[in-house]
Phi, psi and omega in degrees: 000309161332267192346293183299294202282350147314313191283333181290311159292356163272293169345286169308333193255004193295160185265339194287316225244024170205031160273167151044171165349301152270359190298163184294319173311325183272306177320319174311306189279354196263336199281347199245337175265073114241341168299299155282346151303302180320284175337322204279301180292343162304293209301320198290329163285332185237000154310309171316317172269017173253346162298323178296291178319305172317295194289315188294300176103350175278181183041007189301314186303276181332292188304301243277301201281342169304285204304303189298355186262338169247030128291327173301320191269125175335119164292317165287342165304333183268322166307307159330291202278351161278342185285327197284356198259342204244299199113211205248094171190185177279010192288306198310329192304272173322331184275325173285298171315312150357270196294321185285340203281292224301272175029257174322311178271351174276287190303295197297323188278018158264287173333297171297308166334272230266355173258014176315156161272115197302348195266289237263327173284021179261310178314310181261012175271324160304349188254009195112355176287146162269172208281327175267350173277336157300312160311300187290335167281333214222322204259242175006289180304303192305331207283353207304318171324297163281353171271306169329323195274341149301333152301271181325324172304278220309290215300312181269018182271284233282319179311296184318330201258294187337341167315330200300331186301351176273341170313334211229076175033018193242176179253233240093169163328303193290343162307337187259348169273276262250287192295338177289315172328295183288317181282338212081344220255133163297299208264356171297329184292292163336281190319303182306312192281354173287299172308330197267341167293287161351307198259342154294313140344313181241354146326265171354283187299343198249332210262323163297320143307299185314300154317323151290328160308313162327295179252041183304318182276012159274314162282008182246000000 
């Protein structure tokens, strides 16, 4: 057990293993654009609808169990049957992180909507607001905490997950679990599943600090 983890640790600190293409550094960077594209679109799809659902009060029943039914579904299984309907490309990738993201950002971004006070939108229908000047002044700003906070789950759920692009020939992190995997090599596995812990890890932590900087003067 010594022995893997000396090796694990040369492995991680060789400066030759964060080098070139394949190096830890590239790898690093491909894992974090297929992370944070995935993300982005997730928010674009579901933010709107959890803003919708919110103010409105329709369709919650529908989106809520939609978003639990593609949590629900295996990402690699989803990767599979998209890569055979698409081919050999980055699509299958993003449409299963997609889909692991969309969740986490619907529901929280209901949740903060709907946990608004209700006394305080009445207070701006009193004061002249219309229905969309309410979303964007009042419902929104409050609801901000828990949608941050929904972000943050979908981005280290999708990081944890993006290994999978290595499933379907492409890199990442997860190039190093799937070739370690394939190689044998035990510490090519370790390394891959340390780094991809580490950078969800410190995601977490930078994205949580913020938000409490963000948001301090809510709690103090």
């Amino acid at each position: 057990m010594y022995e893997l983890f000396a090796n694990l640790g040369a492995w991680l600190t060789g400066a030759e293993q964060w080098q070139g293409p394949d190096g830890i550094a590239h790898r690093l960077a491909e894992h974090l654009q297929y992370s944070l594209l995935a993300t982005l679109i997730a928010t674009a799809i579901a933010l709107p609808i959890g803003l919708l659902i919110g103010h409105t009060g329709r369709g919650a029943f529908l989106a809520i169990n939609l978003s639990s039914f593609g949590r629900a579904l295996p990402t690699v299984g989803l990767v599979v049957l998209v890569f055979l309907a698409s081919g050999l490309s980055m699509t299958p990738v993003y449409v299963a992180l997609v889909a692991l993201a969309v969740p986490s950002i619907v529901t929280n971004t209901y949740a903060g909507m709907t946990a608004v006070d209700p006394e305080v939108k009445d207070a701006a229908r009193g004061q002249g607001m219309r229905g969309h000047q309410i979303l964007w002044q009042v419902e929104l700003p409050l609801a901000l905490p828990l949608i941050m906070t929904g972000l943050r789950l979908a981005l280290i759920q999708v990081v944890a997950t993006a290994t999978v692009a290595a499933y379907v020939s492409f890199g990442g992190l997860g190039r190093y679990v799937f070739d370690g995997l394939a190689q044998r090599d035990l510490v090519q596995v370790l390394g891959g599943a340390v780094l991809v812990a580490v950078v969800a890890v410190a995601l977490d932590l930078v994205l949580s600090g913020l938000q409490r900087i963000l948001f301090r003067h809510r709690t103090a």
